[in-house]
Amino acid sequence: MAVIIGIIIVLSAIFGGFILEGGHLGPLFQPYELLMIGGGALGAFVISNDRESRNATFKALSTIFQSARQSRELYLELLSLLFEIFSKVRKEGLMSIEYDMDHPYESPLFEKYRLVTADHHLVEFISDYFRLMVSGNMDPFQIENLMDNEIEVHHQDGEIAIHAINKLADGLPAFGIVAAVMGIVHTMGSVGMPPAELGSLIGAALVGTFLGILLSYGVFSPLANLLDRKLQESTKVYQCIKVAMIASMNGYAPTLAVEFGRKLVSSSRRPNFRELEEHLRPAKKAGNR
């Protein structure tokens, strides 16, 4: 919704100001200029990106109207899940979670946390590293290094679409200039026409430059910034898991381990200490039985 509101504000301010100063919207309607700009930019996008990049870009653009998944409720569920896993490992040993990690969607540990299981990437990240802990003899430093590398790959994958959209935004003003030049060429070929008609042709040519700049700085560049912000937030979830797991591997109690993870959450989404304690209370009671 915020994206739509922002675009409406941009268009209303620009076109509204134009009307208020006495302009008319009719001359701004230049479909052929838009065809040259849009078609040129689309062609350049296809040339400069492989299938993986194009698919990633279209997938990312489909999420711009969705609210962020990284809510306070998700972090509460995530930290509670980690607490239960840590507690079970501390009480019954690593082998006790082997089935849970091999079959997370059938596990009693995971099934209570629907917001976590709704994101298969999160479930895979958690189960993979606990599975490594169960089946291997890796120390915390090795696990941490591997996690850092995977988080970096996740971030790089997310940046593919952002870079593609940024490049598209950078190219739109240039294609606007190309469309304007084509309009000027057409105008120069019509110098015998009356001044009023020549003025109309020149105005139509200048619309090309206007549209290129508007689409670049008013639409596509802000969309790239929005996707970058979403990527930063999605990366923090994995960092939160990493810090909590490494703390647990280093011997910290489950309560302290999840507290380490809580500190990695953005302040706007971070549950406070009392909220987390309240959320962990049922799991602590069940563990004391």
PDB file of C-alpha atoms in Angstrom:
ATOM      1  CA  MET A   1       0.000   0.000   0.000  1.00  0.00           C
ATOM      2  CA  ALA A   2       2.825   2.407   0.831  1.00  0.00           C
ATOM      3  CA  VAL A   3       4.290   1.850  -2.652  1.00  0.00           C
ATOM      4  CA  ILE A   4       1.023   2.815  -4.315  1.00  0.00           C
ATOM      5  CA  ILE A   5       0.623   5.855  -2.050  1.00  0.00           C
ATOM      6  CA  GLY A   6       4.185   6.954  -2.835  1.00  0.00           C
ATOM      7  CA  ILE A   7       3.667   6.671  -6.605  1.00  0.00           C
ATOM      8  CA  ILE A   8       0.396   8.610  -6.319  1.00  0.00           C
ATOM      9  CA  ILE A   9       2.181  11.369  -4.367  1.00  0.00           C
ATOM     10  CA  VAL A  10       4.945  11.583  -7.005  1.00  0.00           C
ATOM     11  CA  LEU A  11       2.524  11.758  -9.926  1.00  0.00           C
ATOM     12  CA  SER A  12       0.105  14.104  -8.155  1.00  0.00           C
ATOM     13  CA  ALA A  13       2.851  16.533  -7.187  1.00  0.00           C
ATOM     14  CA  ILE A  14       4.411  16.655 -10.649  1.00  0.00           C
ATOM     15  CA  PHE A  15       1.305  16.676 -12.804  1.00  0.00           C
ATOM     16  CA  GLY A  16      -0.665  18.718 -10.271  1.00  0.00           C
ATOM     17  CA  GLY A  17       2.033  21.396 -10.199  1.00  0.00           C
ATOM     18  CA  PHE A  18       2.100  21.419 -14.002  1.00  0.00           C
ATOM     19  CA  ILE A  19      -1.666  21.977 -14.131  1.00  0.00           C
ATOM     20  CA  LEU A  20      -1.563  24.668 -11.439  1.00  0.00           C
ATOM     21  CA  GLU A  21       0.959  26.698 -13.405  1.00  0.00           C
ATOM     22  CA  GLY A  22      -1.394  26.657 -16.373  1.00  0.00           C
ATOM     23  CA  GLY A  23      -0.218  23.578 -18.260  1.00  0.00           C
ATOM     24  CA  HIS A  24      -2.428  21.074 -20.074  1.00  0.00           C
ATOM     25  CA  LEU A  25      -2.033  17.318 -19.750  1.00  0.00           C
ATOM     26  CA  GLY A  26      -2.943  16.623 -23.388  1.00  0.00           C
ATOM     27  CA  PRO A  27       0.520  17.356 -24.846  1.00  0.00           C
ATOM     28  CA  LEU A  28       2.108  15.047 -22.274  1.00  0.00           C
ATOM     29  CA  PHE A  29       0.286  12.038 -23.705  1.00  0.00           C
ATOM     30  CA  GLN A  30       2.914  10.752 -26.143  1.00  0.00           C
ATOM     31  CA  PRO A  31       2.508   6.963 -26.516  1.00  0.00           C
ATOM     32  CA  TYR A  32       5.237   6.680 -29.159  1.00  0.00           C
ATOM     33  CA  GLU A  33       7.761   8.366 -26.882  1.00  0.00           C
ATOM     34  CA  LEU A  34       6.763   5.948 -24.138  1.00  0.00           C
ATOM     35  CA  LEU A  35       7.111   3.054 -26.584  1.00  0.00           C
ATOM     36  CA  MET A  36      10.672   4.074 -27.462  1.00  0.00           C
ATOM     37  CA  ILE A  37      11.683   4.538 -23.825  1.00  0.00           C
ATOM     38  CA  GLY A  38       9.951   1.448 -22.472  1.00  0.00           C
ATOM     39  CA  GLY A  39      10.915  -0.780 -25.379  1.00  0.00           C
ATOM     40  CA  GLY A  40      14.530   0.369 -25.350  1.00  0.00           C
ATOM     41  CA  ALA A  41      14.842  -0.132 -21.594  1.00  0.00           C
ATOM     42  CA  LEU A  42      13.189  -3.556 -21.772  1.00  0.00           C
ATOM     43  CA  GLY A  43      15.507  -4.644 -24.563  1.00  0.00           C
ATOM     44  CA  ALA A  44      18.562  -3.469 -22.646  1.00  0.00           C
ATOM     45  CA  PHE A  45      17.296  -5.323 -19.572  1.00  0.00           C
ATOM     46  CA  VAL A  46      16.960  -8.558 -21.558  1.00  0.00           C
ATOM     47  CA  ILE A  47      20.439  -8.137 -23.075  1.00  0.00           C
ATOM     48  CA  SER A  48      22.219  -7.381 -19.797  1.00  0.00           C
ATOM     49  CA  ASN A  49      20.606 -10.109 -17.669  1.00  0.00           C
ATOM     50  CA  ASP A  50      20.564 -13.878 -18.009  1.00  0.00           C
ATOM     51  CA  ARG A  51      17.507 -15.999 -17.323  1.00  0.00           C
ATOM     52  CA  GLU A  52      18.342 -16.348 -13.637  1.00  0.00           C
ATOM     53  CA  SER A  53      18.629 -12.580 -13.193  1.00  0.00           C
ATOM     54  CA  ARG A  54      15.431 -11.889 -15.117  1.00  0.00           C
ATOM     55  CA  ASN A  55      13.477 -14.462 -13.111  1.00  0.00           C
ATOM     56  CA  ALA A  56      14.902 -13.096  -9.852  1.00  0.00           C
ATOM     57  CA  THR A  57      13.907  -9.560 -10.861  1.00  0.00           C
ATOM     58  CA  PHE A  58      10.334 -10.492 -11.777  1.00  0.00           C
ATOM     59  CA  LYS A  59      10.019 -12.492  -8.562  1.00  0.00           C
ATOM     60  CA  ALA A  60      11.337  -9.590  -6.495  1.00  0.00           C
ATOM     61  CA  LEU A  61       8.996  -7.106  -8.176  1.00  0.00           C
ATOM     62  CA  SER A  62       6.047  -9.352  -7.324  1.00  0.00           C
ATOM     63  CA  THR A  63       6.831  -8.824  -3.614  1.00  0.00           C
ATOM     64  CA  ILE A  64       6.889  -5.029  -3.563  1.00  0.00           C
ATOM     65  CA  PHE A  65       3.257  -4.779  -2.456  1.00  0.00           C
ATOM     66  CA  GLN A  66       3.694  -7.387   0.281  1.00  0.00           C
ATOM     67  CA  SER A  67       4.393  -6.388   3.843  1.00  0.00           C
ATOM     68  CA  ALA A  68       7.691  -7.476   5.385  1.00  0.00           C
ATOM     69  CA  ARG A  69       7.703 -11.021   6.754  1.00  0.00           C
ATOM     70  CA  GLN A  70      10.201 -10.083   9.439  1.00  0.00           C
ATOM     71  CA  SER A  71       7.681  -9.002  12.049  1.00  0.00           C
ATOM     72  CA  ARG A  72       7.948  -8.948  15.836  1.00  0.00           C
ATOM     73  CA  GLU A  73       5.687 -12.020  15.909  1.00  0.00           C
ATOM     74  CA  LEU A  74       8.025 -13.944  13.595  1.00  0.00           C
ATOM     75  CA  TYR A  75      11.011 -13.195  15.806  1.00  0.00           C
ATOM     76  CA  LEU A  76       9.086 -14.265  18.906  1.00  0.00           C
ATOM     77  CA  GLU A  77       8.237 -17.582  17.263  1.00  0.00           C
ATOM     78  CA  LEU A  78      11.758 -18.038  15.913  1.00  0.00           C
ATOM     79  CA  LEU A  79      13.430 -17.405  19.268  1.00  0.00           C
ATOM     80  CA  SER A  80      10.916 -19.657  21.018  1.00  0.00           C
ATOM     81  CA  LEU A  81      11.606 -22.450  18.532  1.00  0.00           C
ATOM     82  CA  LEU A  82      15.353 -22.105  19.028  1.00  0.00           C
ATOM     83  CA  PHE A  83      14.863 -22.114  22.798  1.00  0.00           C
ATOM     84  CA  GLU A  84      12.928 -25.393  22.618  1.00  0.00           C
ATOM     85  CA  ILE A  85      15.573 -26.991  20.411  1.00  0.00           C
ATOM     86  CA  PHE A  86      18.416 -25.810  22.667  1.00  0.00           C
ATOM     87  CA  SER A  87      16.570 -27.054  25.746  1.00  0.00           C
ATOM     88  CA  LYS A  88      15.929 -30.470  24.220  1.00  0.00           C
ATOM     89  CA  VAL A  89      19.586 -30.802  23.176  1.00  0.00           C
ATOM     90  CA  ARG A  90      20.780 -29.752  26.643  1.00  0.00           C
ATOM     91  CA  LYS A  91      18.441 -32.180  28.365  1.00  0.00           C
ATOM     92  CA  GLU A  92      18.454 -35.209  26.035  1.00  0.00           C
ATOM     93  CA  GLY A  93      21.520 -34.778  23.817  1.00  0.00           C
ATOM     94  CA  LEU A  94      22.038 -33.917  20.144  1.00  0.00           C
ATOM     95  CA  MET A  95      20.686 -37.224  18.855  1.00  0.00           C
ATOM     96  CA  SER A  96      17.277 -36.405  20.343  1.00  0.00           C
ATOM     97  CA  ILE A  97      16.629 -33.812  17.613  1.00  0.00           C
ATOM     98  CA  GLU A  98      17.724 -35.982  14.658  1.00  0.00           C
ATOM     99  CA  TYR A  99      14.149 -36.793  13.605  1.00  0.00           C
ATOM    100  CA  ASP A 100      13.038 -33.178  14.070  1.00  0.00           C
ATOM    101  CA  MET A 101      15.764 -31.923  11.731  1.00  0.00           C
ATOM    102  CA  ASP A 102      15.245 -34.650   9.138  1.00  0.00           C
ATOM    103  CA  HIS A 103      11.459 -34.120   9.097  1.00  0.00           C
ATOM    104  CA  PRO A 104      10.864 -30.536  10.285  1.00  0.00           C
ATOM    105  CA  TYR A 105       7.353 -30.269   8.862  1.00  0.00           C
ATOM    106  CA  GLU A 106       6.302 -33.372  10.795  1.00  0.00           C
ATOM    107  CA  SER A 107       8.154 -32.419  13.963  1.00  0.00           C
ATOM    108  CA  PRO A 108       6.240 -31.463  17.133  1.00  0.00           C
ATOM    109  CA  LEU A 109       8.940 -28.835  17.746  1.00  0.00           C
ATOM    110  CA  PHE A 110       8.292 -26.997  14.496  1.00  0.00           C
ATOM    111  CA  GLU A 111       4.552 -27.474  14.069  1.00  0.00           C
ATOM    112  CA  LYS A 112       3.678 -24.942  16.791  1.00  0.00           C
ATOM    113  CA  TYR A 113       5.433 -22.120  14.975  1.00  0.00           C
ATOM    114  CA  ARG A 114       3.487 -21.464  11.795  1.00  0.00           C
ATOM    115  CA  LEU A 115       5.177 -18.192  10.906  1.00  0.00           C
ATOM    116  CA  VAL A 116       8.551 -19.936  10.879  1.00  0.00           C
ATOM    117  CA  THR A 117       7.426 -22.987   8.923  1.00  0.00           C
ATOM    118  CA  ALA A 118       5.748 -20.720   6.370  1.00  0.00           C
ATOM    119  CA  ASP A 119       9.248 -19.735   5.214  1.00  0.00           C
ATOM    120  CA  HIS A 120      10.937 -22.872   3.892  1.00  0.00           C
ATOM    121  CA  HIS A 121      14.296 -21.057   3.621  1.00  0.00           C
ATOM    122  CA  LEU A 122      14.307 -20.452   7.383  1.00  0.00           C
ATOM    123  CA  VAL A 123      13.323 -24.042   8.132  1.00  0.00           C
ATOM    124  CA  GLU A 124      16.025 -25.344   5.797  1.00  0.00           C
ATOM    125  CA  PHE A 125      18.670 -23.073   7.326  1.00  0.00           C
ATOM    126  CA  ILE A 126      17.847 -24.182  10.878  1.00  0.00           C
ATOM    127  CA  SER A 127      17.508 -27.880  10.128  1.00  0.00           C
ATOM    128  CA  ASP A 128      20.646 -28.028   7.962  1.00  0.00           C
ATOM    129  CA  TYR A 129      22.926 -26.656  10.660  1.00  0.00           C
ATOM    130  CA  PHE A 130      21.461 -28.684  13.474  1.00  0.00           C
ATOM    131  CA  ARG A 131      21.797 -31.731  11.208  1.00  0.00           C
ATOM    132  CA  LEU A 132      25.480 -30.872  10.758  1.00  0.00           C
ATOM    133  CA  MET A 133      25.855 -30.637  14.516  1.00  0.00           C
ATOM    134  CA  VAL A 134      24.197 -34.034  14.945  1.00  0.00           C
ATOM    135  CA  SER A 135      26.077 -35.886  12.217  1.00  0.00           C
ATOM    136  CA  GLY A 136      29.475 -34.175  12.286  1.00  0.00           C
ATOM    137  CA  ASN A 137      32.244 -33.222  14.631  1.00  0.00           C
ATOM    138  CA  MET A 138      32.391 -29.531  13.686  1.00  0.00           C
ATOM    139  CA  ASP A 139      33.414 -26.961  16.248  1.00  0.00           C
ATOM    140  CA  PRO A 140      31.628 -23.606  16.679  1.00  0.00           C
ATOM    141  CA  PHE A 141      34.221 -21.748  14.606  1.00  0.00           C
ATOM    142  CA  GLN A 142      33.684 -24.016  11.602  1.00  0.00           C
ATOM    143  CA  ILE A 143      29.906 -23.747  11.883  1.00  0.00           C
ATOM    144  CA  GLU A 144      30.064 -19.983  12.238  1.00  0.00           C
ATOM    145  CA  ASN A 145      32.311 -19.631   9.195  1.00  0.00           C
ATOM    146  CA  LEU A 146      30.014 -21.821   7.123  1.00  0.00           C
ATOM    147  CA  MET A 147      26.980 -19.832   8.276  1.00  0.00           C
ATOM    148  CA  ASP A 148      28.672 -16.545   7.381  1.00  0.00           C
ATOM    149  CA  ASN A 149      29.415 -17.844   3.894  1.00  0.00           C
ATOM    150  CA  GLU A 150      25.848 -19.037   3.363  1.00  0.00           C
ATOM    151  CA  ILE A 151      24.404 -15.751   4.621  1.00  0.00           C
ATOM    152  CA  GLU A 152      26.701 -13.894   2.239  1.00  0.00           C
ATOM    153  CA  VAL A 153      25.497 -16.058  -0.671  1.00  0.00           C
ATOM    154  CA  HIS A 154      21.889 -15.387   0.360  1.00  0.00           C
ATOM    155  CA  HIS A 155      22.612 -11.659   0.349  1.00  0.00           C
ATOM    156  CA  GLN A 156      24.335 -11.821  -3.032  1.00  0.00           C
ATOM    157  CA  ASP A 157      21.388 -13.731  -4.508  1.00  0.00           C
ATOM    158  CA  GLY A 158      19.025 -11.056  -3.223  1.00  0.00           C
ATOM    159  CA  GLU A 159      21.164  -8.303  -4.735  1.00  0.00           C
ATOM    160  CA  ILE A 160      20.786  -9.718  -8.267  1.00  0.00           C
ATOM    161  CA  ALA A 161      17.334  -8.197  -8.697  1.00  0.00           C
ATOM    162  CA  ILE A 162      18.321  -4.958  -6.955  1.00  0.00           C
ATOM    163  CA  HIS A 163      21.309  -4.423  -9.265  1.00  0.00           C
ATOM    164  CA  ALA A 164      19.178  -5.195 -12.330  1.00  0.00           C
ATOM    165  CA  ILE A 165      16.518  -2.654 -11.340  1.00  0.00           C
ATOM    166  CA  ASN A 166      19.138  -0.048 -10.451  1.00  0.00           C
ATOM    167  CA  LYS A 167      20.762  -0.467 -13.871  1.00  0.00           C
ATOM    168  CA  LEU A 168      17.346  -0.128 -15.488  1.00  0.00           C
ATOM    169  CA  ALA A 169      16.711   3.060 -13.507  1.00  0.00           C
ATOM    170  CA  ASP A 170      20.115   4.420 -14.529  1.00  0.00           C
ATOM    171  CA  GLY A 171      19.381   3.771 -18.206  1.00  0.00           C
ATOM    172  CA  LEU A 172      15.892   5.275 -18.383  1.00  0.00           C
ATOM    173  CA  PRO A 173      17.026   8.956 -18.556  1.00  0.00           C
ATOM    174  CA  ALA A 174      19.368   8.037 -21.426  1.00  0.00           C
ATOM    175  CA  PHE A 175      16.539   6.344 -23.314  1.00  0.00           C
ATOM    176  CA  GLY A 176      14.445   9.451 -22.643  1.00  0.00           C
ATOM    177  CA  ILE A 177      17.149  11.505 -24.329  1.00  0.00           C
ATOM    178  CA  VAL A 178      17.188   9.053 -27.253  1.00  0.00           C
ATOM    179  CA  ALA A 179      13.420   9.454 -27.632  1.00  0.00           C
ATOM    180  CA  ALA A 180      13.798  13.246 -27.461  1.00  0.00           C
ATOM    181  CA  VAL A 181      16.528  13.219 -30.122  1.00  0.00           C
ATOM    182  CA  MET A 182      14.316  11.125 -32.393  1.00  0.00           C
ATOM    183  CA  GLY A 183      11.556  13.678 -31.860  1.00  0.00           C
ATOM    184  CA  ILE A 184      13.906  16.543 -32.717  1.00  0.00           C
ATOM    185  CA  VAL A 185      15.001  14.722 -35.881  1.00  0.00           C
ATOM    186  CA  HIS A 186      11.357  14.384 -36.848  1.00  0.00           C
ATOM    187  CA  THR A 187      10.856  18.076 -36.119  1.00  0.00           C
ATOM    188  CA  MET A 188      13.857  19.083 -38.243  1.00  0.00           C
ATOM    189  CA  GLY A 189      12.342  17.180 -41.126  1.00  0.00           C
ATOM    190  CA  SER A 190       9.188  19.271 -40.816  1.00  0.00           C
ATOM    191  CA  VAL A 191      10.654  22.790 -40.773  1.00  0.00           C
ATOM    192  CA  GLY A 192       8.227  23.952 -43.429  1.00  0.00           C
ATOM    193  CA  MET A 193       5.256  23.509 -41.127  1.00  0.00           C
ATOM    194  CA  PRO A 194       3.579  26.457 -39.324  1.00  0.00           C
ATOM    195  CA  PRO A 195       5.251  27.573 -36.045  1.00  0.00           C
ATOM    196  CA  ALA A 196       2.371  26.275 -33.916  1.00  0.00           C
ATOM    197  CA  GLU A 197       2.751  22.759 -35.302  1.00  0.00           C
ATOM    198  CA  LEU A 198       6.542  22.892 -34.983  1.00  0.00           C
ATOM    199  CA  GLY A 199       6.142  23.935 -31.352  1.00  0.00           C
ATOM    200  CA  SER A 200       3.873  20.938 -30.776  1.00  0.00           C
ATOM    201  CA  LEU A 201       6.472  18.601 -32.287  1.00  0.00           C
ATOM    202  CA  ILE A 202       9.272  20.064 -30.150  1.00  0.00           C
ATOM    203  CA  GLY A 203       7.103  19.755 -27.031  1.00  0.00           C
ATOM    204  CA  ALA A 204       6.377  16.114 -27.860  1.00  0.00           C
ATOM    205  CA  ALA A 205      10.112  15.464 -28.251  1.00  0.00           C
ATOM    206  CA  LEU A 206      10.897  16.999 -24.860  1.00  0.00           C
ATOM    207  CA  VAL A 207       8.285  14.754 -23.227  1.00  0.00           C
ATOM    208  CA  GLY A 208      10.659  11.858 -23.909  1.00  0.00           C
ATOM    209  CA  THR A 209      13.335  13.324 -21.640  1.00  0.00           C
ATOM    210  CA  PHE A 210      10.705  14.086 -19.007  1.00  0.00           C
ATOM    211  CA  LEU A 211       9.296  10.540 -19.010  1.00  0.00           C
ATOM    212  CA  GLY A 212      12.732   8.924 -18.803  1.00  0.00           C
ATOM    213  CA  ILE A 213      13.743  10.983 -15.789  1.00  0.00           C
ATOM    214  CA  LEU A 214      10.352  10.566 -14.093  1.00  0.00           C
ATOM    215  CA  LEU A 215      10.313   6.784 -14.459  1.00  0.00           C
ATOM    216  CA  SER A 216      13.915   6.525 -13.294  1.00  0.00           C
ATOM    217  CA  TYR A 217      13.903   8.709 -10.176  1.00  0.00           C
ATOM    218  CA  GLY A 218      10.189   8.566  -9.399  1.00  0.00           C
ATOM    219  CA  VAL A 219       9.506   4.834  -9.792  1.00  0.00           C
ATOM    220  CA  PHE A 220      12.321   2.363 -10.469  1.00  0.00           C
ATOM    221  CA  SER A 221      15.072   3.805  -8.271  1.00  0.00           C
ATOM    222  CA  PRO A 222      12.755   3.956  -5.199  1.00  0.00           C
ATOM    223  CA  LEU A 223      11.636   0.371  -5.914  1.00  0.00           C
ATOM    224  CA  ALA A 224      15.272  -0.779  -5.910  1.00  0.00           C
ATOM    225  CA  ASN A 225      15.804   0.994  -2.571  1.00  0.00           C
ATOM    226  CA  LEU A 226      12.723  -0.714  -1.134  1.00  0.00           C
ATOM    227  CA  LEU A 227      13.927  -4.157  -2.235  1.00  0.00           C
ATOM    228  CA  ASP A 228      17.349  -3.432  -0.755  1.00  0.00           C
ATOM    229  CA  ARG A 229      15.732  -2.590   2.583  1.00  0.00           C
ATOM    230  CA  LYS A 230      13.751  -5.843   2.495  1.00  0.00           C
ATOM    231  CA  LEU A 231      16.915  -7.779   1.728  1.00  0.00           C
ATOM    232  CA  GLN A 232      18.715  -6.215   4.706  1.00  0.00           C
ATOM    233  CA  GLU A 233      15.881  -7.276   7.012  1.00  0.00           C
ATOM    234  CA  SER A 234      15.741 -10.826   5.630  1.00  0.00           C
ATOM    235  CA  THR A 235      19.491 -11.188   6.177  1.00  0.00           C
ATOM    236  CA  LYS A 236      19.166 -10.193   9.835  1.00  0.00           C
ATOM    237  CA  VAL A 237      16.901 -13.175  10.488  1.00  0.00           C
ATOM    238  CA  TYR A 238      19.682 -15.569   9.510  1.00  0.00           C
ATOM    239  CA  GLN A 239      22.213 -13.605  11.543  1.00  0.00           C
ATOM    240  CA  CYS A 240      19.895 -13.870  14.537  1.00  0.00           C
ATOM    241  CA  ILE A 241      19.753 -17.668  14.128  1.00  0.00           C
ATOM    242  CA  LYS A 242      23.526 -17.856  13.690  1.00  0.00           C
ATOM    243  CA  VAL A 243      24.347 -15.892  16.842  1.00  0.00           C
ATOM    244  CA  ALA A 244      21.903 -17.900  18.960  1.00  0.00           C
ATOM    245  CA  MET A 245      23.177 -21.258  17.675  1.00  0.00           C
ATOM    246  CA  ILE A 246      26.837 -20.354  18.167  1.00  0.00           C
ATOM    247  CA  ALA A 247      26.084 -19.162  21.700  1.00  0.00           C
ATOM    248  CA  SER A 248      24.388 -22.491  22.426  1.00  0.00           C
ATOM    249  CA  MET A 249      27.320 -24.444  20.961  1.00  0.00           C
ATOM    250  CA  ASN A 250      29.663 -22.473  23.200  1.00  0.00           C
ATOM    251  CA  GLY A 251      27.827 -23.758  26.249  1.00  0.00           C
ATOM    252  CA  TYR A 252      25.483 -20.892  27.112  1.00  0.00           C
ATOM    253  CA  ALA A 253      22.117 -21.793  28.635  1.00  0.00           C
ATOM    254  CA  PRO A 254      19.132 -21.762  26.232  1.00  0.00           C
ATOM    255  CA  THR A 255      17.735 -18.584  27.796  1.00  0.00           C
ATOM    256  CA  LEU A 256      21.026 -16.733  27.299  1.00  0.00           C
ATOM    257  CA  ALA A 257      21.525 -18.152  23.790  1.00  0.00           C
ATOM    258  CA  VAL A 258      18.196 -16.802  22.532  1.00  0.00           C
ATOM    259  CA  GLU A 259      18.943 -13.496  24.263  1.00  0.00           C
ATOM    260  CA  PHE A 260      22.085 -13.252  22.132  1.00  0.00           C
ATOM    261  CA  GLY A 261      19.892 -13.740  19.062  1.00  0.00           C
ATOM    262  CA  ARG A 262      17.323 -11.184  20.243  1.00  0.00           C
ATOM    263  CA  LYS A 263      20.007  -8.508  20.365  1.00  0.00           C
ATOM    264  CA  LEU A 264      20.578  -8.928  16.603  1.00  0.00           C
ATOM    265  CA  VAL A 265      16.989  -7.970  15.748  1.00  0.00           C
ATOM    266  CA  SER A 266      16.279  -4.450  14.462  1.00  0.00           C
ATOM    267  CA  SER A 267      15.014  -2.214  17.244  1.00  0.00           C
ATOM    268  CA  SER A 268      11.704  -1.599  15.440  1.00  0.00           C
ATOM    269  CA  ARG A 269      10.972  -5.351  15.350  1.00  0.00           C
ATOM    270  CA  ARG A 270      12.828  -6.577  18.427  1.00  0.00           C
ATOM    271  CA  PRO A 271      10.615  -8.052  21.145  1.00  0.00           C
ATOM    272  CA  ASN A 272      11.569  -6.756  24.558  1.00  0.00           C
ATOM    273  CA  PHE A 273      12.868  -8.992  27.322  1.00  0.00           C
ATOM    274  CA  ARG A 274       9.490  -9.324  29.034  1.00  0.00           C
ATOM    275  CA  GLU A 275       7.693 -10.209  25.788  1.00  0.00           C
ATOM    276  CA  LEU A 276      10.195 -12.949  25.050  1.00  0.00           C
ATOM    277  CA  GLU A 277      10.035 -14.295  28.591  1.00  0.00           C
ATOM    278  CA  GLU A 278       6.243 -14.430  28.384  1.00  0.00           C
ATOM    279  CA  HIS A 279       6.449 -16.256  25.074  1.00  0.00           C
ATOM    280  CA  LEU A 280       8.975 -18.754  26.433  1.00  0.00           C
ATOM    281  CA  ARG A 281       7.029 -19.491  29.608  1.00  0.00           C
ATOM    282  CA  PRO A 282       4.960 -22.421  28.206  1.00  0.00           C
ATOM    283  CA  ALA A 283       8.103 -24.074  26.814  1.00  0.00           C
ATOM    284  CA  LYS A 284       9.912 -23.620  30.133  1.00  0.00           C
ATOM    285  CA  LYS A 285       7.015 -25.141  32.053  1.00  0.00           C
ATOM    286  CA  ALA A 286       6.889 -28.103  29.659  1.00  0.00           C
ATOM    287  CA  GLY A 287      10.637 -28.606  30.027  1.00  0.00           C
ATOM    288  CA  ASN A 288      10.410 -28.695  33.823  1.00  0.00           C
ATOM    289  CA  ARG A 289       7.840 -31.451  33.922  1.00  0.00           C
TER     290      ARG A 289
END
